[in-house]
Coordinates of C-alpha atoms in Angstrom, one line a residue:
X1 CA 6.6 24.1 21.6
X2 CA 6.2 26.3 18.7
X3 CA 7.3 30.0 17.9
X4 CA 6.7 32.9 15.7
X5 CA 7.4 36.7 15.9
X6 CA 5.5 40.4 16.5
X7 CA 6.4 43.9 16.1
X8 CA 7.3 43.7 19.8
X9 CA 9.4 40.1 19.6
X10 CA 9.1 36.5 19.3
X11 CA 6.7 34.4 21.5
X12 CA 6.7 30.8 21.7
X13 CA 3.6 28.7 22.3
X14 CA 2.1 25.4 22.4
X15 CA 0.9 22.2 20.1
X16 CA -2.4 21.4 21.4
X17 CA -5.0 18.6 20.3
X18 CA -5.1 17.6 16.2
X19 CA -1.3 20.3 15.3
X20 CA -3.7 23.2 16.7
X21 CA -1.1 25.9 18.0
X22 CA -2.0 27.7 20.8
X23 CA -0.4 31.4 22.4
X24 CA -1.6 32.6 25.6
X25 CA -1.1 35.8 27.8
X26 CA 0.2 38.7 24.7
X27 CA 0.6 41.9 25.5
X28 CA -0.9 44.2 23.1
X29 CA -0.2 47.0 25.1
X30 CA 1.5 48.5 28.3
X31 CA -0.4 47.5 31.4
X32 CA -2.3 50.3 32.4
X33 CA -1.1 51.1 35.9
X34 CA 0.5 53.9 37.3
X35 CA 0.5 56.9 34.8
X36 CA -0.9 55.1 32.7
X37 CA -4.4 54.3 34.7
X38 CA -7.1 56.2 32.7
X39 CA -4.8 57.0 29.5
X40 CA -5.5 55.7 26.5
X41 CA -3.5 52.4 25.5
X42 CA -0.1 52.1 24.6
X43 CA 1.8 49.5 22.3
X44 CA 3.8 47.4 23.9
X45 CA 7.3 48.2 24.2
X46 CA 9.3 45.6 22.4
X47 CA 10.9 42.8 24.7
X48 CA 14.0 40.7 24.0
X49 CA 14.5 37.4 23.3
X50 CA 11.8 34.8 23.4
X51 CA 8.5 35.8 25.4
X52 CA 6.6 32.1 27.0
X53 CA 3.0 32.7 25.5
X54 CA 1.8 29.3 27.1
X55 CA -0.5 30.7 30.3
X56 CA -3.1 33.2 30.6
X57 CA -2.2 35.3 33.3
X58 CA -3.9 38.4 34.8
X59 CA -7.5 39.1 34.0
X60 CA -9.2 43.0 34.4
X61 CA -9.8 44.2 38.1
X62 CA -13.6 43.0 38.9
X63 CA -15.8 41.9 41.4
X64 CA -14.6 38.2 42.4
X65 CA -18.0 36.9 42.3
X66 CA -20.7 37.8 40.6
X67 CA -24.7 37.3 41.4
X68 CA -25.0 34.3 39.0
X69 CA -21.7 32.6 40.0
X70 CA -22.0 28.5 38.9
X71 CA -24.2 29.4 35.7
X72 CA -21.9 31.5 33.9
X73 CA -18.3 31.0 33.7
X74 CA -15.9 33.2 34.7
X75 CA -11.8 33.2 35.3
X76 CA -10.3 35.6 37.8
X77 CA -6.5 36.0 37.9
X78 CA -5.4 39.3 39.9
X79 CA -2.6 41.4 37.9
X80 CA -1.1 44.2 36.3
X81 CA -0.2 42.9 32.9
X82 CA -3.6 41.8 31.8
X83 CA -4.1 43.7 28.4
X84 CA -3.0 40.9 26.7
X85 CA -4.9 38.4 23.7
X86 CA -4.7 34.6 23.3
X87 CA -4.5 33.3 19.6
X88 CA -5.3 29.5 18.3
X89 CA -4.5 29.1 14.6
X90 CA -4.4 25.6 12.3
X91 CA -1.0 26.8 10.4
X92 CA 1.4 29.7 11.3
X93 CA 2.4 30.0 7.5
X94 CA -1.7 29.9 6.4
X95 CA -4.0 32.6 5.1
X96 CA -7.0 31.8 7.1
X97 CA -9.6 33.9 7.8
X98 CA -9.8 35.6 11.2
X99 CA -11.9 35.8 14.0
X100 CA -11.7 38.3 17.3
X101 CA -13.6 36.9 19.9
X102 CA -15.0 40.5 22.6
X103 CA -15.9 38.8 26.0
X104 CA -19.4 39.8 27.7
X105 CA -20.1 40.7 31.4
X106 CA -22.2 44.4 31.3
X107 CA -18.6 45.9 30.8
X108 CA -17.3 45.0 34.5
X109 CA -16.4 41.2 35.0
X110 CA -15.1 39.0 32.3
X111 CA -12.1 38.0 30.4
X112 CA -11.0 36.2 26.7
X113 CA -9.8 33.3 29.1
X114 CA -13.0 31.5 30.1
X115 CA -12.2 28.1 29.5
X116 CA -15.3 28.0 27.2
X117 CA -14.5 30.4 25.0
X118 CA -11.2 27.9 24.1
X119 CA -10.4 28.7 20.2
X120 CA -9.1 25.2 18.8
X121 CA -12.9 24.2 17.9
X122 CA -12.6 27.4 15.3
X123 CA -9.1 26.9 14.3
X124 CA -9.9 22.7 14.1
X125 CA -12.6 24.3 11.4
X126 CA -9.8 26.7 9.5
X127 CA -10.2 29.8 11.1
X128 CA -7.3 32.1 13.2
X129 CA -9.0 32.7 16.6
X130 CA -8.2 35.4 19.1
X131 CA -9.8 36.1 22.4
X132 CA -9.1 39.6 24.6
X133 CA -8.9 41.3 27.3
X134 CA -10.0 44.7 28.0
X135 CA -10.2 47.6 30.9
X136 CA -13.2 47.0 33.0
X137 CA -16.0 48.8 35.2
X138 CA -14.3 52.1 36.9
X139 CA -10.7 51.2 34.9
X140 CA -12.4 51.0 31.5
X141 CA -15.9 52.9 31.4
X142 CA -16.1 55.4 34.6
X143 CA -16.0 59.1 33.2
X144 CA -15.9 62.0 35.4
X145 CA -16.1 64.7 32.8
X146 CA -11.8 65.0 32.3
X147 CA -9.7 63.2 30.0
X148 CA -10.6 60.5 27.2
X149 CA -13.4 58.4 27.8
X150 CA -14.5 55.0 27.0
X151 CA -11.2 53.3 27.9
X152 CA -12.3 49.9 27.6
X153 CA -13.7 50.8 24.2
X154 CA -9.9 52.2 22.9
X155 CA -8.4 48.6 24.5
X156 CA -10.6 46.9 21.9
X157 CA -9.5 49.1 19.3
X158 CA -6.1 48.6 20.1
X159 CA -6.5 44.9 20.8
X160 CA -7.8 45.1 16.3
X161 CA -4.4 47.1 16.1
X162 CA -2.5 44.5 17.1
X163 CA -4.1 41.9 15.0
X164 CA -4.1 44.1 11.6
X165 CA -0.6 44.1 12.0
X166 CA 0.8 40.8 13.5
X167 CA -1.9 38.1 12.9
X168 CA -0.5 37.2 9.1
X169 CA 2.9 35.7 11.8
X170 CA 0.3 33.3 12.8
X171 CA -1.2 32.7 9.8
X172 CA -4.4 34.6 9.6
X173 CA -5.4 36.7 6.6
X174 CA -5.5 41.1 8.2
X175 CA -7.5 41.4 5.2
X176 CA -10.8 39.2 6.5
X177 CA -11.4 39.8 9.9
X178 CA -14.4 38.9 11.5
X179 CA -15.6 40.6 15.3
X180 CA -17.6 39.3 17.0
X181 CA -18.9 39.1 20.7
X182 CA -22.1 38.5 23.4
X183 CA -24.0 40.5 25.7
X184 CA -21.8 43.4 26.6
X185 CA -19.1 42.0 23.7
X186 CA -22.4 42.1 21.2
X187 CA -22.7 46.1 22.2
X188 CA -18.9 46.6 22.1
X189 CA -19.3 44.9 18.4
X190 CA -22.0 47.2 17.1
X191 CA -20.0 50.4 18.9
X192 CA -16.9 49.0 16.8
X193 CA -18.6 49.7 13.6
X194 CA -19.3 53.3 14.7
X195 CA -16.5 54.3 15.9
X196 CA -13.7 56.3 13.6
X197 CA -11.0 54.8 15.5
X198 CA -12.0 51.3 14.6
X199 CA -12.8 52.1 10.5
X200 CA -11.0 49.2 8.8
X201 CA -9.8 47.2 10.8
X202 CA -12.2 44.6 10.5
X203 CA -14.5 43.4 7.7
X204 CA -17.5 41.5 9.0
X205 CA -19.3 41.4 12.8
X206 CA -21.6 39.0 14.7
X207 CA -23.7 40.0 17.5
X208 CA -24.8 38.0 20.2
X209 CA -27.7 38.9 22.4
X210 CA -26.7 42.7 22.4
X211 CA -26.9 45.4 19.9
X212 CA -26.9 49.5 19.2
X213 CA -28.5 51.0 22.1
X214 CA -26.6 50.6 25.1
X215 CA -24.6 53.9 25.2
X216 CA -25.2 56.7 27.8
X217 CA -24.9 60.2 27.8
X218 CA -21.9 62.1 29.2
X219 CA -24.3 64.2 32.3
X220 CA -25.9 60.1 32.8
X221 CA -22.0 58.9 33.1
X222 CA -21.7 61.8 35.5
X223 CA -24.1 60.5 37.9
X224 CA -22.5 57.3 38.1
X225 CA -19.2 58.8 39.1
X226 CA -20.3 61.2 41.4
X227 CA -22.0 58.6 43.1
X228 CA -19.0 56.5 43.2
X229 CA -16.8 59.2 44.5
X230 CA -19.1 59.6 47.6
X231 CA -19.5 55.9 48.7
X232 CA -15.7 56.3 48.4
X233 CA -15.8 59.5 50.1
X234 CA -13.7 61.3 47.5
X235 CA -14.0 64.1 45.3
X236 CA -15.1 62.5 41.6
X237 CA -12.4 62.8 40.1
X238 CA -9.9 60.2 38.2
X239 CA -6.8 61.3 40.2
X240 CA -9.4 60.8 43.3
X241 CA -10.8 57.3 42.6
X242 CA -7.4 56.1 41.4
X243 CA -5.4 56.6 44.5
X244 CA -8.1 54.5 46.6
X245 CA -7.1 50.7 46.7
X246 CA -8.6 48.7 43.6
X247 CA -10.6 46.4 46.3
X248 CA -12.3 49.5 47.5
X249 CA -13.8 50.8 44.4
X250 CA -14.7 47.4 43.1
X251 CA -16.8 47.1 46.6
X252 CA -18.3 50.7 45.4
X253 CA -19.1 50.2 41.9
X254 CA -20.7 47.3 43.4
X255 CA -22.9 48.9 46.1
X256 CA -23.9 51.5 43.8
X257 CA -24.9 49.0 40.9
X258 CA -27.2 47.4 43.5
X259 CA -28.6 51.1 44.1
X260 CA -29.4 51.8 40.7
X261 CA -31.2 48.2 40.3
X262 CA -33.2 48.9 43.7
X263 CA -34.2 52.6 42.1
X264 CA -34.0 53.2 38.4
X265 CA -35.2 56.2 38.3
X266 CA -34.4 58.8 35.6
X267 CA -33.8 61.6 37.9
X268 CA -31.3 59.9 39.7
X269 CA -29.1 58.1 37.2
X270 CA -30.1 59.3 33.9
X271 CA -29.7 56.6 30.7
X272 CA -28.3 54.3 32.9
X273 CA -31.9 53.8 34.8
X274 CA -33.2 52.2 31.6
X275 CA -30.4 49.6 30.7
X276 CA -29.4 48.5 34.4
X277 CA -25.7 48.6 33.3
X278 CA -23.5 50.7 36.0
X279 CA -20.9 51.0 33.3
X280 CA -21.9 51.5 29.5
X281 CA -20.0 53.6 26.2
X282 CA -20.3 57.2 26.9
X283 CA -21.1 59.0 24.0
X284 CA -18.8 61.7 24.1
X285 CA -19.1 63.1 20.6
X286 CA -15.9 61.8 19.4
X287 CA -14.4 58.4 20.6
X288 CA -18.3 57.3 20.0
X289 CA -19.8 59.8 18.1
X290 CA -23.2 59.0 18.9
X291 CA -25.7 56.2 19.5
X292 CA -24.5 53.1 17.4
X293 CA -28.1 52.0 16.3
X294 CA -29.0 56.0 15.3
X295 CA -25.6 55.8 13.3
X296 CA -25.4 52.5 11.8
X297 CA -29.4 53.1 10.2
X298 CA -28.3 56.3 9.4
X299 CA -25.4 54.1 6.7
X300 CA -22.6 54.6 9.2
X301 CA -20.7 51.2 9.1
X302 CA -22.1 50.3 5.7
X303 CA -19.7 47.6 3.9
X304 CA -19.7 45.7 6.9
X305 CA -21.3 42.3 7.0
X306 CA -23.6 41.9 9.9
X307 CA -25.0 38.5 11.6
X308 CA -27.0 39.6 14.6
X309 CA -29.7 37.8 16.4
X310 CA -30.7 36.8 20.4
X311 CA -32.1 34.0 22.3
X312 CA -35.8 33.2 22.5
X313 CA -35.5 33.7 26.8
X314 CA -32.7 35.9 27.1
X315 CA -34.4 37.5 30.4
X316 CA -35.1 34.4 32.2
X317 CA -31.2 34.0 33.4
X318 CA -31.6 37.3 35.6
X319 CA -35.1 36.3 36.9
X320 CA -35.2 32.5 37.1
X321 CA -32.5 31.1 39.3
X322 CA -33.0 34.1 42.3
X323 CA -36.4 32.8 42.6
X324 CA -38.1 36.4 41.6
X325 CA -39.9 34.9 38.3
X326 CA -42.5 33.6 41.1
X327 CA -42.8 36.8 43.0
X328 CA -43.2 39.7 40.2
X329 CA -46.1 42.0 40.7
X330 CA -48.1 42.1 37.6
X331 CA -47.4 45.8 36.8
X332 CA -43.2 44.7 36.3
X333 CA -45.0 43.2 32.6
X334 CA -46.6 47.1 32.1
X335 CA -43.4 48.5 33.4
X336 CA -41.0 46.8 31.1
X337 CA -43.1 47.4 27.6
X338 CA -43.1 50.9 28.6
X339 CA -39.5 51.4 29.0
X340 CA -38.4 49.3 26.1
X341 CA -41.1 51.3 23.4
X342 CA -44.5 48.6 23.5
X343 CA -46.2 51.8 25.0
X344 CA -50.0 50.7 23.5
X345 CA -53.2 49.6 25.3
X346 CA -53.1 45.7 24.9
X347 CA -49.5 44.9 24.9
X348 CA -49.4 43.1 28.5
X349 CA -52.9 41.2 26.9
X350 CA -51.2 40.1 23.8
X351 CA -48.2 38.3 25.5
X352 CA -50.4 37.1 27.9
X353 CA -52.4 35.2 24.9
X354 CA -49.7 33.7 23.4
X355 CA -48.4 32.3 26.6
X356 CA -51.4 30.4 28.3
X357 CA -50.7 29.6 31.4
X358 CA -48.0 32.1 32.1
X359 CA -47.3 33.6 35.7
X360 CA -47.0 37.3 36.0
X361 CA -43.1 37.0 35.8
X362 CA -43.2 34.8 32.8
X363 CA -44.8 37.5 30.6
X364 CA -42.6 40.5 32.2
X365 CA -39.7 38.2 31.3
X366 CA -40.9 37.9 27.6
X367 CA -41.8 41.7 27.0
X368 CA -38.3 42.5 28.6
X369 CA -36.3 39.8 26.5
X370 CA -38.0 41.6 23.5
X371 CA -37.6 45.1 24.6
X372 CA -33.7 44.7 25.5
X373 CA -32.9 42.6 23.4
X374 CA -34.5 41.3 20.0
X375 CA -36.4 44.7 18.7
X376 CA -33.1 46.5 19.4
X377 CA -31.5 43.5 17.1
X378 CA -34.6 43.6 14.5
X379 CA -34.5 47.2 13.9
X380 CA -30.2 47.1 13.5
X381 CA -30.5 44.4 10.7
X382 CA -33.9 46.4 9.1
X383 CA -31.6 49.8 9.0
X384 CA -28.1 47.8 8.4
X385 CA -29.1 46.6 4.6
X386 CA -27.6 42.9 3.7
X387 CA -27.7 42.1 7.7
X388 CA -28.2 38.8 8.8
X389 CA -30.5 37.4 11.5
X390 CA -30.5 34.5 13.6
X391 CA -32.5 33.3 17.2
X392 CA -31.8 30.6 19.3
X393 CA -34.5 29.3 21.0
X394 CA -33.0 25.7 22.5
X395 CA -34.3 25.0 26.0
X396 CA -31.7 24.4 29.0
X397 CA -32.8 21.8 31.4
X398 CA -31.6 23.6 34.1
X399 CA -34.4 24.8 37.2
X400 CA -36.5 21.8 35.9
X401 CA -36.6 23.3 32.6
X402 CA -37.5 27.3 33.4
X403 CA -34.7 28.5 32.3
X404 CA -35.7 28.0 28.5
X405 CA -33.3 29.4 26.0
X406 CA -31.6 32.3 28.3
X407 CA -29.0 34.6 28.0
X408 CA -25.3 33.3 27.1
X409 CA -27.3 29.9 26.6
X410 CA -25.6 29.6 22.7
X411 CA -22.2 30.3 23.7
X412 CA -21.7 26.5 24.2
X413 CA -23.4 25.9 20.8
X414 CA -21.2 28.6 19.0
X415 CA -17.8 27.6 20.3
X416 CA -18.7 23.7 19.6
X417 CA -17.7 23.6 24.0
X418 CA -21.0 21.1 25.0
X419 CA -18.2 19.2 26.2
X420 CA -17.1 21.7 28.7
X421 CA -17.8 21.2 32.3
X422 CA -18.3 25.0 33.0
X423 CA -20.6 25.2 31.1
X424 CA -23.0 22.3 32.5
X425 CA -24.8 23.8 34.9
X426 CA -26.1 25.8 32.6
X427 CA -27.4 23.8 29.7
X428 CA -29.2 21.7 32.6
X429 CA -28.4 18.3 31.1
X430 CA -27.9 16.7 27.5
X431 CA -27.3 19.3 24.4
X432 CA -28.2 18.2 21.4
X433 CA -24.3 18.2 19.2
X434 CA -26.4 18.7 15.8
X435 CA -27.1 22.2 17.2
X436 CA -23.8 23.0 18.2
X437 CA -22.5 21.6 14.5
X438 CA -25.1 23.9 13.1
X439 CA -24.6 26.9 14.8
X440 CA -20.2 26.9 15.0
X441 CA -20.1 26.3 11.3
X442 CA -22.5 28.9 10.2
X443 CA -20.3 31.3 12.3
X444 CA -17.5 30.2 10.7
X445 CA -18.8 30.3 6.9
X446 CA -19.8 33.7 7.8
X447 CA -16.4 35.1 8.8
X448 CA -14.9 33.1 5.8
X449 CA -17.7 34.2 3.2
X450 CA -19.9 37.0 4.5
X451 CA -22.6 34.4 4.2
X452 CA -24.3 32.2 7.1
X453 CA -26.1 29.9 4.5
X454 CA -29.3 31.6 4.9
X455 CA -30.8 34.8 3.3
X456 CA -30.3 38.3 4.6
X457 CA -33.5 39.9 6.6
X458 CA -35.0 42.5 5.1
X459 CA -38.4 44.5 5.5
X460 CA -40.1 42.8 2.8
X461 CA -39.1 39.2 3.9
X462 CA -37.9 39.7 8.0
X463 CA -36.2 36.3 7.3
X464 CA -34.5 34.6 10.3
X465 CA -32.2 31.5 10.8
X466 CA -34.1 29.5 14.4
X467 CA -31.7 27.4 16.0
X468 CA -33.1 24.4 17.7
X469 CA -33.6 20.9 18.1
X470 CA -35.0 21.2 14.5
X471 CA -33.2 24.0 12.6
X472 CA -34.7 26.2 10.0
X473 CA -36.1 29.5 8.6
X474 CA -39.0 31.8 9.8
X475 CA -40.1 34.5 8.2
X476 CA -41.5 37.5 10.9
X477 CA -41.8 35.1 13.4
X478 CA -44.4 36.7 15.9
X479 CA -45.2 39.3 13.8
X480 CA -48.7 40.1 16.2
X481 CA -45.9 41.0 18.9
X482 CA -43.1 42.3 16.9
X483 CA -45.6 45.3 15.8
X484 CA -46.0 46.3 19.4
X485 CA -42.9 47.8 19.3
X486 CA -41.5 51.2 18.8
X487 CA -38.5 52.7 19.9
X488 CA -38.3 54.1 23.1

């Protein structure tokens, strides 16, 4: 056992593999139940004597299953006290850099305790690493229109709080702190750097297959809660929702995230049509002031390092394992430029003739990967001057190959977890280690340095680190399809 103190009293954790010292399960803040369901966080009160910081505990109220359930790993652990963090650290008395660790999962399932996402690969490698927790779907993200939005958003904040002000007890430097997160944890990174609430209290970011564009506007958040409150068949409000059992509104927020995938149509659900996310960042003018990409080209965020990048197949996870790669109409391909900003004649025809062979739902897979996710990442580090830029473009044996180099693919690769047996399914069969090497310690020179060992991406030189079997630089790879694109 080992033990060290915060503002709120001691904790006492465990020796794990190689003198790695491991906490689980601390509270950073009150668990928000009761009068305290859709308020902003509170610190924790302080506790007496020695808190046991050696399980996990609860995880935030979510659907129990999910659609791709066996591909990507989840923990579920029902409970009230679940705003907690998990820290792995080389040397309580250190000066290490740091690194926060924002879980994905479209902002309604997840937690920092996926067995995958297990720290002592980073602290092995000198670094303090800290995985969270944060408020969830209707809990975290639902806005009616009353009170202080974006919840989930002001858990993360608090979460930094925390870690400006305790980690130096476990022997990480507050003064180089690195976020960093995927898919939903990739957009809560680039919010981060917008926000005022978060100014300072970190110093560099990496984003994983996500970037500045998924926030909605307040009337789009509107729709989503009025048409929660009806399946529930109560009035929209927070009071309303809240006093209808947790199991319930899950089962809503489900049903009507299955609605807005079956219709996304402007009319009906506003910015939310266009990202397929029930539950995104509401700009609301002053938690989020505005769209993170508008703001962070616009120089807000400036001085903090960015590495940012996406996988070459990111799209294939959603449409590969249900089988519906094989049955997309053509027009999906058409459908999918359009709403992501590849609006000219020829677009459809230029994928097309760089993939020969390609089915219908191939190329509508491509244009979408693009659109959602790697011009929304080009044009951050173009307008975010000294970014970094990275793709992964491995291939996962999994569905006899198909599944190429899909979303969450890297997280394996990143956390140095090929070892892990949640994570087999999806990398289909034997991962290459020299990948994994590659990719965990460029992560972790960044966070100590501010520099991946590669140059930054700029206009003149679009320069790009491409992870593979065979690493190396690429300088506007696919430029003929990058120049489709325009914003939306």
């Amino acid at each position: 056992m080992t033990m060290t103190h915060t503002r709120a009293g001691a904790v006492r954790g465990r020796e794990v593999v190689g003198g790695i010292q491991e906490f689980r399960g601390i509270p950073y803040a009150e668990p928000p139940i009761g009068e305290r369901r859709f308020q902003p966080p509170l610190a924790r009160e302080p506790w007496e004597g020695v808190r046991d910081a050696v399980d996990f505990g609860a995880t935030a109220p979510q659907p129990a299953h999910g659609a791709l359930e066996g591909l990507l790993p989840n923990r579920v652990h029902p409970g009230d006290d679940y705003l907690t963090l998990n820290v792995w650290t080389p040397d309580l008395w250190g000066s290490a850099p740091v690194m926060v660790f924002i879980h994905g999962g479209a902002f309604s399932t997840g937690s920092g305790s996926v067995s995958i996402y297990d720290g002592a690969r980073f602290a092995r490698d000198g670094v303090v690493l800290v995985t969270i927790n944060y408020r969830l779907g209707v809990d975290g993200f639902l806005w009616t229109g009353e009170g202080v939005p974006n919840l989930g958003l002001l858990d993360q904040v608090a979460a930094l709080e925390w870690v400006r002000d305790n980690i130096a007890a476990f022997g990480g430097d507050p003064g180089n702190i690195t976020i960093f997160g995927e898919s939903a944890g990739a957009m809560s990174v680039c919010t981060l750097m917008v926000m005022p609430r978060a100014k300072g209290l970190f110093h560099r970011a990496i984003a994983e297959s996500g970037a500045g564009v998924s926030a909605i506007s307040p009337e789009s958040a509107k729709k989503v809660a009025a048409r929660v409150g009806e399946v529930l068949g109560v009035e929209a409000t927070r009071e309303a929702i809240g006093a209808v059992p947790i199991e319930r509104v899950l089962a809503a927020a489900t049903q009507v995230s299955a609605e807005v995938s079956a219709k996304p149509r402007k009319r009906l659900w506003g910015d939310v049509a266009r990202n397929l996310m029930l539950f995104e960042p509401v700009v609301d003018g002053e938690v989020l002031p505005g769209i993170p990409e508008d703001l962070l080209t616009a120089g807000v965020g400036n001085g903090v390092d960015l590495l940012i990048g996406t996988n070459s197949d990111e799209a294939r996870l959603f449409f590969v394992p249900s089988g519906a790669i094989d049955r997309m109409p053509r027009v999906v391909a058409s459908l999918f430029g359009w709403t992501y900003g590849a609006r000219r004649p020829g677009t459809v025809r230029r994928y097309r003739r760089n993939r020969p062979g390609a089915g219908s739902g191939e190329i509508a897979a491509a244009i979408m990967t693009d659109g959602f996710y790697r011009m929304p990442a080009l044009r951050l580090a173009e307008g975010h001057a000294g970014s970094f830029v990275y793709e992964f473009a491995w291939r996962s044996g999994a569905y006899d190959g198909r599944l190429g180099a899909c979303h969450a693919l890297e997280l394996g690769f990143v956390f140095d977890a090929l070892d892990d047996p949640a994570g087999a399914a999806m990398l289909g069969g034997p991962a290459p280690q020299e990948l994994a090497d590659a990719m965990h310690s460029a992560w972790v020179r960044f966070a100590a340095t501010g520099d991946p060992g590669w140059p930054a991406y700029t206009p003149a030189t679009r320069i790009a680190m491409r992870f593979d079997t065979v690493s190396g630089i690429v300088a506007d790879d696919r430029a003929d399809e990058r120049a489709l694109w325009r914003r939306p």
